Each structure stands twice: as C-alpha cells, then as structure tokens.
Amino acid sequence: MSLIAILAALGVRTYAPLVYPHKPGMGRWLTEWVLDFAARTPGALPTATLYPEPDVADYLGAALTAGARAVKVHVQVGAFDPRDPLLTPAWGLLAEAGVPAIVHCGHGPIPGRHTGLDVFAEVLEAHPRLTAVLAHAGMPDFGAAIARVE
C-alpha cells in the first residue's frame, strides 16, 4: 500500500509533501518535482524548498507564482547557514508572499554547524514579516522557541 493510500485510509484529505536538498543543485529540481507531484496528486498541497545557491530566488519565485503554499528549509540536513547572503532575496520573497517557511533549525537530534535558534533569530530579525514554523518546536531549545514566538 502506498503512503498516499495509507493517508487516504486514515481520512487525511490534505497534506503538504515536504522536500529538502542536502547539496547545491538540488533545490530547483526538488521544487519542480514537488510542484508537479502536487499538481497530479489529489490532496497534496504545492510546496517548495530552498538552498543557498545563485538561482534560489528564481526557482522559489516561480514556485510562489505556481501556488506553493509552504516551503521546507532544513538547515541541519542541508548543512548551510540560513544567514547566507544568497538566501536574502528568498527570505524576502517568502515574507512578502506570506508563505510560511517550515524551518528545521534547532540542534536536535544532533547539533549542526549552523543550527540553533540564535542563528535563525538573525534571519527573523532581518525579515520581521517572515512567517516561520519552527520544526519540532526548535528541539531541544523549547524555551527559546517559545520565547521567540512570544
């Protein structure tokens, strides 16, 4: 039984397929793939991803124009700095569009070189209109995550 069939059997009618790159060159094709998947799969919301690379604003902008409703950003797996200047236009696009970024930026389960709510706080300070969903409530920094929400 496919995962889509399992979701349907459980009564799930809508879901957001989330993809994320772990190296340069993956962001565009993953975003194009997930948009195509959502277009041909009932119940799948159109989503996107990003990675610090020169064309990130181009493919993210195209995804937003195509109707992407959320963007997955996995700082830990991607091993990138969310403050990378290549991402500045992408964060701006998301803030302007009001499309949430689901960001895995906490230290759990294993700290990364650029993980931590203190690091991502700088992105939020630079883009105060950015809507961010802190994946896993910023695990293990739950207190800092709640303080950031407040």
PDB file of C-alpha atoms in Angstrom:
ATOM      1  CA  MET A   1       0.000   0.000   0.000  1.00  0.00           C
ATOM      2  CA  SER A   2       1.397   3.424  -0.942  1.00  0.00           C
ATOM      3  CA  LEU A   3       1.791   6.246   1.567  1.00  0.00           C
ATOM      4  CA  ILE A   4      -0.877   8.182  -0.313  1.00  0.00           C
ATOM      5  CA  ALA A   5      -3.276   5.242   0.089  1.00  0.00           C
ATOM      6  CA  ILE A   6      -2.422   4.992   3.794  1.00  0.00           C
ATOM      7  CA  LEU A   7      -3.147   8.703   4.274  1.00  0.00           C
ATOM      8  CA  ALA A   8      -6.479   8.294   2.476  1.00  0.00           C
ATOM      9  CA  ALA A   9      -7.351   5.241   4.596  1.00  0.00           C
ATOM     10  CA  LEU A  10      -6.646   7.297   7.711  1.00  0.00           C
ATOM     11  CA  GLY A  11      -9.011  10.001   6.486  1.00  0.00           C
ATOM     12  CA  VAL A  12      -6.325  12.552   5.628  1.00  0.00           C
ATOM     13  CA  ARG A  13      -7.687  14.708   2.849  1.00  0.00           C
ATOM     14  CA  THR A  14      -4.946  17.315   2.516  1.00  0.00           C
ATOM     15  CA  TYR A  15      -1.232  17.168   3.268  1.00  0.00           C
ATOM     16  CA  ALA A  16       1.935  19.085   2.491  1.00  0.00           C
ATOM     17  CA  PRO A  17       4.672  16.979   0.871  1.00  0.00           C
ATOM     18  CA  LEU A  18       7.970  18.375   2.159  1.00  0.00           C
ATOM     19  CA  VAL A  19      11.270  18.001   0.342  1.00  0.00           C
ATOM     20  CA  TYR A  20      14.671  19.461   1.126  1.00  0.00           C
ATOM     21  CA  PRO A  21      18.096  19.451  -0.513  1.00  0.00           C
ATOM     22  CA  HIS A  22      21.327  18.361   1.086  1.00  0.00           C
ATOM     23  CA  LYS A  23      23.709  19.809  -1.513  1.00  0.00           C
ATOM     24  CA  PRO A  24      23.855  22.549  -4.161  1.00  0.00           C
ATOM     25  CA  GLY A  25      21.896  21.983  -7.334  1.00  0.00           C
ATOM     26  CA  MET A  26      19.064  20.060  -5.691  1.00  0.00           C
ATOM     27  CA  GLY A  27      16.763  22.936  -4.694  1.00  0.00           C
ATOM     28  CA  ARG A  28      15.414  23.691  -8.162  1.00  0.00           C
ATOM     29  CA  TRP A  29      14.741  20.103  -9.241  1.00  0.00           C
ATOM     30  CA  LEU A  30      13.203  19.135  -5.899  1.00  0.00           C
ATOM     31  CA  THR A  31      10.931  22.177  -6.037  1.00  0.00           C
ATOM     32  CA  GLU A  32       9.914  21.432  -9.622  1.00  0.00           C
ATOM     33  CA  TRP A  33       9.326  17.770  -8.732  1.00  0.00           C
ATOM     34  CA  VAL A  34       7.151  18.505  -5.683  1.00  0.00           C
ATOM     35  CA  LEU A  35       5.092  21.091  -7.575  1.00  0.00           C
ATOM     36  CA  ASP A  36       4.474  18.550 -10.340  1.00  0.00           C
ATOM     37  CA  PHE A  37       3.625  15.882  -7.745  1.00  0.00           C
ATOM     38  CA  ALA A  38       1.080  18.181  -6.096  1.00  0.00           C
ATOM     39  CA  ALA A  39      -0.455  19.103  -9.458  1.00  0.00           C
ATOM     40  CA  ARG A  40      -1.175  15.445 -10.242  1.00  0.00           C
ATOM     41  CA  THR A  41      -1.924  14.152  -6.743  1.00  0.00           C
ATOM     42  CA  PRO A  42      -5.274  14.941  -5.126  1.00  0.00           C
ATOM     43  CA  GLY A  43      -4.847  16.250  -1.606  1.00  0.00           C
ATOM     44  CA  ALA A  44      -1.188  17.233  -1.972  1.00  0.00           C
ATOM     45  CA  LEU A  45      -0.570  20.930  -1.416  1.00  0.00           C
ATOM     46  CA  PRO A  46       2.010  22.607  -3.632  1.00  0.00           C
ATOM     47  CA  THR A  47       5.204  23.193  -1.661  1.00  0.00           C
ATOM     48  CA  ALA A  48       8.808  24.145  -2.366  1.00  0.00           C
ATOM     49  CA  THR A  49      12.246  24.119  -0.795  1.00  0.00           C
ATOM     50  CA  LEU A  50      15.356  26.253  -0.940  1.00  0.00           C
ATOM     51  CA  TYR A  51      19.120  26.087  -0.673  1.00  0.00           C
ATOM     52  CA  PRO A  52      21.734  28.866  -0.766  1.00  0.00           C
ATOM     53  CA  GLU A  53      22.605  28.895  -4.450  1.00  0.00           C
ATOM     54  CA  PRO A  54      22.668  31.644  -7.082  1.00  0.00           C
ATOM     55  CA  ASP A  55      19.315  30.727  -8.668  1.00  0.00           C
ATOM     56  CA  VAL A  56      17.314  30.281  -5.430  1.00  0.00           C
ATOM     57  CA  ALA A  57      15.247  33.463  -5.924  1.00  0.00           C
ATOM     58  CA  ASP A  58      14.410  32.377  -9.483  1.00  0.00           C
ATOM     59  CA  TYR A  59      13.105  28.917  -8.663  1.00  0.00           C
ATOM     60  CA  LEU A  60      11.468  29.999  -5.423  1.00  0.00           C
ATOM     61  CA  GLY A  61       9.779  32.924  -7.160  1.00  0.00           C
ATOM     62  CA  ALA A  62       8.494  30.575  -9.868  1.00  0.00           C
ATOM     63  CA  ALA A  63       7.197  28.193  -7.184  1.00  0.00           C
ATOM     64  CA  LEU A  64       5.353  31.000  -5.399  1.00  0.00           C
ATOM     65  CA  THR A  65       3.839  32.119  -8.691  1.00  0.00           C
ATOM     66  CA  ALA A  66       2.774  28.496  -9.288  1.00  0.00           C
ATOM     67  CA  GLY A  67       0.973  28.495  -5.940  1.00  0.00           C
ATOM     68  CA  ALA A  68       3.412  26.999  -3.417  1.00  0.00           C
ATOM     69  CA  ARG A  69       1.738  27.185  -0.004  1.00  0.00           C
ATOM     70  CA  ALA A  70       4.723  26.305   2.216  1.00  0.00           C
ATOM     71  CA  VAL A  71       8.492  25.986   1.916  1.00  0.00           C
ATOM     72  CA  LYS A  72      10.610  23.411   3.752  1.00  0.00           C
ATOM     73  CA  VAL A  73      14.029  24.610   4.903  1.00  0.00           C
ATOM     74  CA  HIS A  74      16.265  22.028   6.554  1.00  0.00           C
ATOM     75  CA  VAL A  75      19.302  23.850   7.902  1.00  0.00           C
ATOM     76  CA  GLN A  76      20.586  20.743   9.662  1.00  0.00           C
ATOM     77  CA  VAL A  77      20.442  18.283   6.749  1.00  0.00           C
ATOM     78  CA  GLY A  78      21.485  20.921   4.214  1.00  0.00           C
ATOM     79  CA  ALA A  79      24.364  21.973   6.477  1.00  0.00           C
ATOM     80  CA  PHE A  80      24.038  25.591   5.395  1.00  0.00           C
ATOM     81  CA  ASP A  81      23.899  28.909   7.161  1.00  0.00           C
ATOM     82  CA  PRO A  82      20.384  30.385   6.917  1.00  0.00           C
ATOM     83  CA  ARG A  83      22.021  33.837   7.054  1.00  0.00           C
ATOM     84  CA  ASP A  84      23.890  33.171   3.791  1.00  0.00           C
ATOM     85  CA  PRO A  85      23.549  36.295   1.612  1.00  0.00           C
ATOM     86  CA  LEU A  86      22.387  34.094  -1.279  1.00  0.00           C
ATOM     87  CA  LEU A  87      19.219  33.440   0.747  1.00  0.00           C
ATOM     88  CA  THR A  88      18.405  37.097   1.485  1.00  0.00           C
ATOM     89  CA  PRO A  89      16.188  37.511  -1.599  1.00  0.00           C
ATOM     90  CA  ALA A  90      14.467  34.172  -0.899  1.00  0.00           C
ATOM     91  CA  TRP A  91      13.579  35.126   2.687  1.00  0.00           C
ATOM     92  CA  GLY A  92      12.300  38.434   1.309  1.00  0.00           C
ATOM     93  CA  LEU A  93      10.118  36.686  -1.267  1.00  0.00           C
ATOM     94  CA  LEU A  94       8.590  34.466   1.416  1.00  0.00           C
ATOM     95  CA  ALA A  95       7.983  37.381   3.758  1.00  0.00           C
ATOM     96  CA  GLU A  96       6.323  39.415   1.007  1.00  0.00           C
ATOM     97  CA  ALA A  97       4.154  36.491  -0.160  1.00  0.00           C
ATOM     98  CA  GLY A  98       3.152  35.492   3.376  1.00  0.00           C
ATOM     99  CA  VAL A  99       4.059  31.883   2.614  1.00  0.00           C
ATOM    100  CA  PRO A 100       5.333  30.064   5.699  1.00  0.00           C
ATOM    101  CA  ALA A 101       8.778  28.552   5.892  1.00  0.00           C
ATOM    102  CA  ILE A 102       8.870  25.295   7.850  1.00  0.00           C
ATOM    103  CA  VAL A 103      12.386  25.556   9.229  1.00  0.00           C
ATOM    104  CA  HIS A 104      14.361  22.776  10.871  1.00  0.00           C
ATOM    105  CA  CYS A 105      16.947  24.943  12.602  1.00  0.00           C
ATOM    106  CA  GLY A 106      17.171  23.509  16.117  1.00  0.00           C
ATOM    107  CA  HIS A 107      20.048  21.470  17.482  1.00  0.00           C
ATOM    108  CA  GLY A 108      18.030  18.228  17.715  1.00  0.00           C
ATOM    109  CA  PRO A 109      18.613  15.429  17.198  1.00  0.00           C
ATOM    110  CA  ILE A 110      22.272  16.321  16.513  1.00  0.00           C
ATOM    111  CA  PRO A 111      23.690  19.878  16.539  1.00  0.00           C
ATOM    112  CA  GLY A 112      24.925  21.185  13.209  1.00  0.00           C
ATOM    113  CA  ARG A 113      27.406  23.890  12.366  1.00  0.00           C
ATOM    114  CA  HIS A 114      24.622  26.412  11.626  1.00  0.00           C
ATOM    115  CA  THR A 115      21.787  25.127  13.806  1.00  0.00           C
ATOM    116  CA  GLY A 116      20.354  26.918  16.789  1.00  0.00           C
ATOM    117  CA  LEU A 117      17.531  29.307  17.370  1.00  0.00           C
ATOM    118  CA  ASP A 118      20.030  32.101  17.983  1.00  0.00           C
ATOM    119  CA  VAL A 119      21.268  31.691  14.391  1.00  0.00           C
ATOM    120  CA  PHE A 120      17.781  31.634  12.856  1.00  0.00           C
ATOM    121  CA  ALA A 121      16.719  34.554  15.062  1.00  0.00           C
ATOM    122  CA  GLU A 122      19.021  36.714  12.941  1.00  0.00           C
ATOM    123  CA  VAL A 123      17.020  35.746   9.837  1.00  0.00           C
ATOM    124  CA  LEU A 124      13.776  36.627  11.620  1.00  0.00           C
ATOM    125  CA  GLU A 125      15.194  39.955  12.753  1.00  0.00           C
ATOM    126  CA  ALA A 126      16.268  40.775   9.200  1.00  0.00           C
ATOM    127  CA  HIS A 127      12.848  39.722   7.820  1.00  0.00           C
ATOM    128  CA  PRO A 128      10.283  40.593  10.508  1.00  0.00           C
ATOM    129  CA  ARG A 129       7.322  39.750   8.255  1.00  0.00           C
ATOM    130  CA  LEU A 130       8.600  36.210   7.591  1.00  0.00           C
ATOM    131  CA  THR A 131       6.239  33.527   8.844  1.00  0.00           C
ATOM    132  CA  ALA A 132       8.294  30.646  10.202  1.00  0.00           C
ATOM    133  CA  VAL A 133       7.185  27.323  11.614  1.00  0.00           C
ATOM    134  CA  LEU A 134       9.941  26.008  13.852  1.00  0.00           C
ATOM    135  CA  ALA A 135      10.051  22.289  13.108  1.00  0.00           C
ATOM    136  CA  HIS A 136       9.945  20.097  16.198  1.00  0.00           C
ATOM    137  CA  ALA A 137       9.383  23.275  18.271  1.00  0.00           C
ATOM    138  CA  GLY A 138      13.079  24.100  17.915  1.00  0.00           C
ATOM    139  CA  MET A 139      14.102  20.884  19.685  1.00  0.00           C
ATOM    140  CA  PRO A 140      15.798  20.748  22.133  1.00  0.00           C
ATOM    141  CA  ASP A 141      15.608  24.524  22.738  1.00  0.00           C
ATOM    142  CA  PHE A 142      11.903  24.553  23.566  1.00  0.00           C
ATOM    143  CA  GLY A 143      12.220  27.512  25.946  1.00  0.00           C
ATOM    144  CA  ALA A 144      13.992  29.617  23.370  1.00  0.00           C
ATOM    145  CA  ALA A 145      11.397  28.659  20.747  1.00  0.00           C
ATOM    146  CA  ILE A 146       8.517  29.717  22.977  1.00  0.00           C
ATOM    147  CA  ALA A 147      10.313  32.955  23.830  1.00  0.00           C
ATOM    148  CA  ARG A 148      10.796  33.639  20.103  1.00  0.00           C
ATOM    149  CA  VAL A 149       7.080  33.079  19.456  1.00  0.00           C
ATOM    150  CA  GLU A 150       6.160  35.473  22.250  1.00  0.00           C
TER     151      GLU A 150
END
